[in-house]
GROMACS .gro file of N, CA and C in nm:
model
  369
    1UNK      N    1   0.646   5.159  -1.108
    1UNK     CA    2   0.561   5.091  -1.013
    1UNK      C    3   0.508   4.960  -1.070
    2UNK      N    4   0.471   4.966  -1.197
    2UNK     CA    5   0.416   4.848  -1.262
    2UNK      C    6   0.521   4.738  -1.272
    3UNK      N    7   0.646   4.775  -1.297
    3UNK     CA    8   0.754   4.678  -1.309
    3UNK      C    9   0.785   4.612  -1.174
    4UNK      N   10   0.777   4.690  -1.067
    4UNK     CA   11   0.801   4.634  -0.934
    4UNK      C   12   0.695   4.530  -0.899
    5UNK      N   13   0.572   4.562  -0.934
    5UNK     CA   14   0.461   4.470  -0.907
    5UNK      C   15   0.476   4.342  -0.989
    6UNK      N   16   0.511   4.355  -1.116
    6UNK     CA   17   0.532   4.240  -1.203
    6UNK      C   18   0.649   4.156  -1.154
    7UNK      N   19   0.755   4.222  -1.109
    7UNK     CA   20   0.871   4.151  -1.055
    7UNK      C   21   0.834   4.074  -0.928
    8UNK      N   22   0.755   4.135  -0.841
    8UNK     CA   23   0.714   4.071  -0.716
    8UNK      C   24   0.626   3.948  -0.745
    9UNK      N   25   0.534   3.961  -0.839
    9UNK     CA   26   0.446   3.849  -0.874
    9UNK      C   27   0.525   3.736  -0.937
   10UNK      N   28   0.615   3.768  -1.028
   10UNK     CA   29   0.694   3.663  -1.094
   10UNK      C   30   0.788   3.595  -0.994
   11UNK      N   31   0.844   3.671  -0.902
   11UNK     CA   32   0.930   3.612  -0.799
   11UNK      C   33   0.849   3.518  -0.709
   12UNK      N   34   0.730   3.559  -0.673
   12UNK     CA   35   0.644   3.475  -0.589
   12UNK      C   36   0.606   3.347  -0.663
   13UNK      N   37   0.577   3.356  -0.792
   13UNK     CA   38   0.543   3.237  -0.870
   13UNK      C   39   0.661   3.142  -0.882
   14UNK      N   40   0.779   3.195  -0.906
   14UNK     CA   41   0.899   3.111  -0.914
   14UNK      C   42   0.922   3.041  -0.780
   15UNK      N   43   0.908   3.113  -0.673
   15UNK     CA   44   0.925   3.056  -0.539
   15UNK      C   45   0.821   2.947  -0.513
   16UNK      N   46   0.697   2.972  -0.552
   16UNK     CA   47   0.589   2.875  -0.533
   16UNK      C   48   0.616   2.747  -0.612
   17UNK      N   49   0.657   2.759  -0.736
   17UNK     CA   50   0.689   2.642  -0.819
   17UNK      C   51   0.806   2.566  -0.758
   18UNK      N   52   0.906   2.636  -0.712
   18UNK     CA   53   1.021   2.573  -0.649
   18UNK      C   54   0.979   2.494  -0.525
   19UNK      N   55   0.894   2.552  -0.442
   19UNK     CA   56   0.848   2.485  -0.321
   19UNK      C   57   0.765   2.361  -0.354
   20UNK      N   58   0.680   2.370  -0.455
   20UNK     CA   59   0.599   2.255  -0.496
   20UNK      C   60   0.688   2.141  -0.543
   21UNK      N   61   0.788   2.173  -0.622
   21UNK     CA   62   0.880   2.070  -0.671
   21UNK      C   63   0.959   2.007  -0.556
   22UNK      N   64   1.003   2.088  -0.463
   22UNK     CA   65   1.077   2.035  -0.348
   22UNK      C   66   0.989   1.944  -0.263
   23UNK      N   67   0.867   1.986  -0.238
   23UNK     CA   68   0.776   1.904  -0.157
   23UNK      C   69   0.738   1.775  -0.229
   24UNK      N   70   0.721   1.783  -0.360
   24UNK     CA   71   0.688   1.662  -0.436
   24UNK      C   72   0.800   1.561  -0.426
   25UNK      N   73   0.923   1.607  -0.432
   25UNK     CA   74   1.037   1.516  -0.419
   25UNK      C   75   1.052   1.467  -0.275
   26UNK      N   76   1.034   1.555  -0.180
   26UNK     CA   77   1.054   1.518  -0.039
   26UNK      C   78   0.951   1.415   0.008
   27UNK      N   79   0.830   1.421  -0.044
   27UNK     CA   80   0.724   1.330  -0.001
   27UNK      C   81   0.703   1.212  -0.095
   28UNK      N   82   0.795   1.187  -0.185
   28UNK     CA   83   0.781   1.069  -0.271
   28UNK      C   84   0.824   0.946  -0.192
   29UNK      N   85   0.753   0.835  -0.215
   29UNK     CA   86   0.777   0.711  -0.139
   29UNK      C   87   0.912   0.655  -0.178
   30UNK      N   88   1.000   0.645  -0.079
   30UNK     CA   89   1.133   0.591  -0.103
   30UNK      C   90   1.156   0.461  -0.026
   31UNK      N   91   1.081   0.442   0.082
   31UNK     CA   92   1.098   0.323   0.166
   31UNK      C   93   0.963   0.256   0.188
   32UNK      N   94   0.959   0.127   0.161
   32UNK     CA   95   0.841   0.047   0.193
   32UNK      C   96   0.888  -0.061   0.289
   33UNK      N   97   0.848  -0.047   0.414
   33UNK     CA   98   0.886  -0.142   0.518
   33UNK      C   99   0.775  -0.244   0.531
   34UNK      N  100   0.803  -0.367   0.491
   34UNK     CA  101   0.700  -0.470   0.496
   34UNK      C  102   0.742  -0.581   0.590
   35UNK      N  103   0.645  -0.627   0.667
   35UNK     CA  104   0.667  -0.737   0.760
   35UNK      C  105   0.568  -0.847   0.723
   36UNK      N  106   0.618  -0.969   0.713
   36UNK     CA  107   0.535  -1.080   0.670
   36UNK      C  108   0.526  -1.186   0.779
   37UNK      N  109   0.405  -1.234   0.801
   37UNK     CA  110   0.384  -1.347   0.890
   37UNK      C  111   0.331  -1.458   0.800
   38UNK      N  112   0.425  -1.532   0.741
   38UNK     CA  113   0.391  -1.632   0.640
   38UNK      C  114   0.480  -1.754   0.655
   39UNK      N  115   0.441  -1.859   0.584
   39UNK     CA  116   0.526  -1.976   0.575
   39UNK      C  117   0.649  -1.939   0.493
   40UNK      N  118   0.759  -2.002   0.522
   40UNK     CA  119   0.886  -1.968   0.457
   40UNK      C  120   0.883  -1.987   0.307
   41UNK      N  121   0.808  -2.085   0.259
   41UNK     CA  122   0.808  -2.115   0.116
   41UNK      C  123   0.691  -2.050   0.042
   42UNK      N  124   0.629  -1.952   0.101
   42UNK     CA  125   0.510  -1.891   0.043
   42UNK      C  126   0.541  -1.814  -0.085
   43UNK      N  127   0.463  -1.841  -0.190
   43UNK     CA  128   0.478  -1.768  -0.316
   43UNK      C  129   0.398  -1.638  -0.312
   44UNK      N  130   0.317  -1.621  -0.212
   44UNK     CA  131   0.236  -1.499  -0.199
   44UNK      C  132   0.322  -1.377  -0.166
   45UNK      N  133   0.438  -1.400  -0.112
   45UNK     CA  134   0.532  -1.292  -0.080
   45UNK      C  135   0.560  -1.208  -0.204
   46UNK      N  136   0.581  -1.274  -0.318
   46UNK     CA  137   0.612  -1.203  -0.443
   46UNK      C  138   0.494  -1.119  -0.490
   47UNK      N  139   0.372  -1.167  -0.470
   47UNK     CA  140   0.253  -1.090  -0.508
   47UNK      C  141   0.246  -0.960  -0.430
   48UNK      N  142   0.271  -0.970  -0.300
   48UNK     CA  143   0.265  -0.852  -0.214
   48UNK      C  144   0.375  -0.754  -0.253
   49UNK      N  145   0.495  -0.804  -0.277
   49UNK     CA  146   0.606  -0.717  -0.316
   49UNK      C  147   0.576  -0.643  -0.446
   50UNK      N  148   0.511  -0.708  -0.541
   50UNK     CA  149   0.477  -0.642  -0.668
   50UNK      C  150   0.377  -0.530  -0.644
   51UNK      N  151   0.275  -0.557  -0.563
   51UNK     CA  152   0.175  -0.455  -0.534
   51UNK      C  153   0.240  -0.335  -0.464
   52UNK      N  154   0.328  -0.362  -0.369
   52UNK     CA  155   0.393  -0.253  -0.296
   52UNK      C  156   0.492  -0.177  -0.382
   53UNK      N  157   0.558  -0.245  -0.475
   53UNK     CA  158   0.656  -0.176  -0.560
   53UNK      C  159   0.589  -0.076  -0.653
   54UNK      N  160   0.460  -0.094  -0.681
   54UNK     CA  161   0.388   0.003  -0.764
   54UNK      C  162   0.375   0.139  -0.696
   55UNK      N  163   0.395   0.144  -0.566
   55UNK     CA  164   0.382   0.270  -0.491
   55UNK      C  165   0.512   0.350  -0.486
   56UNK      N  166   0.622   0.288  -0.519
   56UNK     CA  167   0.751   0.357  -0.508
   56UNK      C  168   0.755   0.479  -0.600
   57UNK      N  169   0.814   0.585  -0.549
   57UNK     CA  170   0.833   0.712  -0.618
   57UNK      C  171   0.704   0.788  -0.643
   58UNK      N  172   0.593   0.744  -0.586
   58UNK     CA  173   0.470   0.822  -0.592
   58UNK      C  174   0.466   0.913  -0.471
   59UNK      N  175   0.394   1.022  -0.482
   59UNK     CA  176   0.383   1.116  -0.372
   59UNK      C  177   0.304   1.051  -0.258
   60UNK      N  178   0.361   1.053  -0.140
   60UNK     CA  179   0.302   0.987  -0.023
   60UNK      C  180   0.163   1.043   0.009
   61UNK      N  181   0.143   1.170  -0.018
   61UNK     CA  182   0.014   1.232   0.011
   61UNK      C  183  -0.098   1.174  -0.074
   62UNK      N  184  -0.064   1.124  -0.192
   62UNK     CA  185  -0.165   1.075  -0.285
   62UNK      C  186  -0.172   0.923  -0.292
   63UNK      N  187  -0.095   0.852  -0.211
   63UNK     CA  188  -0.101   0.706  -0.208
   63UNK      C  189  -0.227   0.665  -0.134
   64UNK      N  190  -0.307   0.578  -0.196
   64UNK     CA  191  -0.433   0.532  -0.139
   64UNK      C  192  -0.410   0.401  -0.065
   65UNK      N  193  -0.404   0.407   0.067
   65UNK     CA  194  -0.377   0.288   0.148
   65UNK      C  195  -0.489   0.186   0.139
   66UNK      N  196  -0.612   0.233   0.127
   66UNK     CA  197  -0.725   0.142   0.117
   66UNK      C  198  -0.717   0.059  -0.012
   67UNK      N  199  -0.675   0.123  -0.119
   67UNK     CA  200  -0.660   0.053  -0.247
   67UNK      C  201  -0.549  -0.052  -0.238
   68UNK      N  202  -0.438  -0.018  -0.174
   68UNK     CA  203  -0.328  -0.113  -0.156
   68UNK      C  204  -0.377  -0.233  -0.074
   69UNK      N  205  -0.448  -0.205   0.034
   69UNK     CA  206  -0.500  -0.312   0.120
   69UNK      C  207  -0.594  -0.403   0.041
   70UNK      N  208  -0.685  -0.343  -0.036
   70UNK     CA  209  -0.779  -0.423  -0.115
   70UNK      C  210  -0.707  -0.507  -0.219
   71UNK      N  211  -0.604  -0.452  -0.282
   71UNK     CA  212  -0.528  -0.528  -0.383
   71UNK      C  213  -0.457  -0.647  -0.319
   72UNK      N  214  -0.402  -0.628  -0.201
   72UNK     CA  215  -0.334  -0.739  -0.133
   72UNK      C  216  -0.435  -0.845  -0.091
   73UNK      N  217  -0.549  -0.801  -0.039
   73UNK     CA  218  -0.648  -0.896   0.012
   73UNK      C  219  -0.736  -0.957  -0.096
   74UNK      N  220  -0.709  -0.926  -0.224
   74UNK     CA  221  -0.777  -0.999  -0.332
   74UNK      C  222  -0.741  -1.146  -0.326
   75UNK      N  223  -0.622  -1.174  -0.277
   75UNK     CA  224  -0.582  -1.312  -0.249
   75UNK      C  225  -0.642  -1.345  -0.112
   76UNK      N  226  -0.738  -1.436  -0.109
   76UNK     CA  227  -0.811  -1.468   0.014
   76UNK      C  228  -0.719  -1.516   0.126
   77UNK      N  229  -0.603  -1.567   0.091
   77UNK     CA  230  -0.511  -1.619   0.192
   77UNK      C  231  -0.429  -1.508   0.260
   78UNK      N  232  -0.441  -1.384   0.214
   78UNK     CA  233  -0.364  -1.274   0.271
   78UNK      C  234  -0.453  -1.179   0.349
   79UNK      N  235  -0.402  -1.133   0.461
   79UNK     CA  236  -0.474  -1.038   0.545
   79UNK      C  237  -0.377  -0.928   0.587
   80UNK      N  238  -0.415  -0.803   0.562
   80UNK     CA  239  -0.333  -0.689   0.602
   80UNK      C  240  -0.366  -0.656   0.747
   81UNK      N  241  -0.268  -0.672   0.834
   81UNK     CA  242  -0.287  -0.641   0.976
   81UNK      C  243  -0.271  -0.492   1.003
   82UNK      N  244  -0.175  -0.431   0.933
   82UNK     CA  245  -0.148  -0.288   0.955
   82UNK      C  246  -0.092  -0.229   0.827
   83UNK      N  247  -0.138  -0.110   0.794
   83UNK     CA  248  -0.080  -0.035   0.683
   83UNK      C  249  -0.088   0.112   0.721
   84UNK      N  250   0.025   0.182   0.710
   84UNK     CA  251   0.028   0.323   0.750
   84UNK      C  252   0.132   0.400   0.672
   85UNK      N  253   0.105   0.530   0.659
   85UNK     CA  254   0.202   0.622   0.599
   85UNK      C  255   0.292   0.672   0.711
   86UNK      N  256   0.419   0.679   0.683
   86UNK     CA  257   0.516   0.730   0.780
   86UNK      C  258   0.587   0.847   0.711
   87UNK      N  259   0.551   0.968   0.748
   87UNK     CA  260   0.610   1.085   0.683
   87UNK      C  261   0.755   1.100   0.723
   88UNK      N  262   0.842   1.141   0.634
   88UNK     CA  263   0.811   1.206   0.508
   88UNK      C  264   0.805   1.114   0.386
   89UNK      N  265   0.856   0.989   0.393
   89UNK     CA  266   0.865   0.914   0.267
   89UNK      C  267   0.857   0.762   0.282
   90UNK      N  268   0.780   0.712   0.378
   90UNK     CA  269   0.775   0.567   0.400
   90UNK      C  270   0.632   0.516   0.413
   91UNK      N  271   0.617   0.388   0.381
   91UNK     CA  272   0.493   0.315   0.404
   91UNK      C  273   0.529   0.190   0.483
   92UNK      N  274   0.455   0.163   0.590
   92UNK     CA  275   0.475   0.043   0.670
   92UNK      C  276   0.356  -0.050   0.652
   93UNK      N  277   0.385  -0.177   0.622
   93UNK     CA  278   0.280  -0.275   0.597
   93UNK      C  279   0.312  -0.404   0.672
   94UNK      N  280   0.211  -0.460   0.737
   94UNK     CA  281   0.224  -0.592   0.799
   94UNK      C  282   0.118  -0.682   0.738
   95UNK      N  283   0.162  -0.793   0.679
   95UNK     CA  284   0.073  -0.885   0.610
   95UNK      C  285   0.085  -1.024   0.674
   96UNK      N  286  -0.029  -1.086   0.696
   96UNK     CA  287  -0.032  -1.220   0.752
   96UNK      C  288  -0.096  -1.315   0.652
   97UNK      N  289  -0.041  -1.434   0.645
   97UNK     CA  290  -0.100  -1.537   0.560
   97UNK      C  291  -0.199  -1.616   0.645
   98UNK      N  292  -0.322  -1.624   0.597
   98UNK     CA  293  -0.424  -1.701   0.669
   98UNK      C  294  -0.394  -1.850   0.655
   99UNK      N  295  -0.423  -1.924   0.759
   99UNK     CA  296  -0.396  -2.068   0.759
   99UNK      C  297  -0.527  -2.146   0.745
  100UNK      N  298  -0.523  -2.251   0.666
  100UNK     CA  299  -0.639  -2.338   0.651
  100UNK      C  300  -0.661  -2.413   0.782
  101UNK      N  301  -0.781  -2.401   0.837
  101UNK     CA  302  -0.812  -2.467   0.964
  101UNK      C  303  -0.925  -2.569   0.950
  102UNK      N  304  -1.024  -2.535   0.871
  102UNK     CA  305  -1.142  -2.620   0.860
  102UNK      C  306  -1.176  -2.644   0.713
  103UNK      N  307  -1.242  -2.755   0.691
  103UNK     CA  308  -1.297  -2.784   0.559
  103UNK      C  309  -1.438  -2.836   0.583
  104UNK      N  310  -1.536  -2.767   0.524
  104UNK     CA  311  -1.674  -2.809   0.545
  104UNK      C  312  -1.738  -2.844   0.412
  105UNK      N  313  -1.837  -2.931   0.420
  105UNK     CA  314  -1.910  -2.975   0.302
  105UNK      C  315  -2.050  -2.914   0.308
  106UNK      N  316  -2.083  -2.836   0.206
  106UNK     CA  317  -2.215  -2.776   0.196
  106UNK      C  318  -2.273  -2.813   0.060
  107UNK      N  319  -2.374  -2.896   0.061
  107UNK     CA  320  -2.441  -2.941  -0.062
  107UNK      C  321  -2.342  -2.996  -0.164
  108UNK      N  322  -2.249  -3.074  -0.119
  108UNK     CA  323  -2.154  -3.139  -0.210
  108UNK      C  324  -2.033  -3.053  -0.247
  109UNK      N  325  -2.029  -2.928  -0.203
  109UNK     CA  326  -1.914  -2.842  -0.228
  109UNK      C  327  -1.834  -2.828  -0.099
  110UNK      N  328  -1.704  -2.832  -0.113
  110UNK     CA  329  -1.616  -2.819   0.003
  110UNK      C  330  -1.560  -2.676   0.008
  111UNK      N  331  -1.564  -2.620   0.128
  111UNK     CA  332  -1.511  -2.486   0.151
  111UNK      C  333  -1.400  -2.495   0.254
  112UNK      N  334  -1.291  -2.424   0.227
  112UNK     CA  335  -1.178  -2.419   0.319
  112UNK      C  336  -1.189  -2.288   0.398
  113UNK      N  337  -1.181  -2.298   0.531
  113UNK     CA  338  -1.197  -2.181   0.618
  113UNK      C  339  -1.074  -2.162   0.705
  114UNK      N  340  -1.053  -2.036   0.748
  114UNK     CA  341  -0.945  -2.011   0.844
  114UNK      C  342  -1.002  -2.014   0.986
  115UNK      N  343  -0.922  -1.975   1.085
  115UNK     CA  344  -0.966  -1.982   1.225
  115UNK      C  345  -1.080  -1.886   1.258
  116UNK      N  346  -1.101  -1.784   1.174
  116UNK     CA  347  -1.211  -1.689   1.193
  116UNK      C  348  -1.329  -1.720   1.101
  117UNK      N  349  -1.329  -1.839   1.042
  117UNK     CA  350  -1.433  -1.886   0.951
  117UNK      C  351  -1.442  -1.804   0.823
  118UNK      N  352  -1.332  -1.745   0.784
  118UNK     CA  353  -1.324  -1.673   0.657
  118UNK      C  354  -1.301  -1.776   0.546
  119UNK      N  355  -1.382  -1.769   0.440
  119UNK     CA  356  -1.370  -1.866   0.330
  119UNK      C  357  -1.245  -1.836   0.249
  120UNK      N  358  -1.154  -1.933   0.247
  120UNK     CA  359  -1.029  -1.917   0.173
  120UNK      C  360  -1.038  -1.974   0.032
  121UNK      N  361  -1.107  -2.086   0.019
  121UNK     CA  362  -1.115  -2.149  -0.113
  121UNK      C  363  -1.238  -2.238  -0.119
  122UNK      N  364  -1.280  -2.263  -0.242
  122UNK     CA  365  -1.389  -2.355  -0.268
  122UNK      C  366  -1.332  -2.470  -0.349
  123UNK      N  367  -1.354  -2.593  -0.304
  123UNK     CA  368  -1.300  -2.709  -0.376
  123UNK      C  369  -1.410  -2.786  -0.443
   0.00000   0.00000   0.00000
């Protein structure tokens, strides 16, 4: 009786480990679909690609979309329009490059703003 119980427990553990490994592989990020609304000669494209490539082969369940968005938007000229997980193994991202629209002078300092008055740069 004791051997049957031990066999049942060990079989259940082996099955559980197998399922965890299969799910970890099945939900690892394999596709990052990115859409860019940028000028053709933009060097910011490479920055975004580097940030997104850090997510490849990580488990989709543990990818932090807010962190990815914040890392992309550290560059004031970039704005994430959409970012989402697409199960079982994809991330979709749409990034727009903000355009300089206004330049204002405040106490001798010039600020560059976009169409929503977001400060892009200080000159």
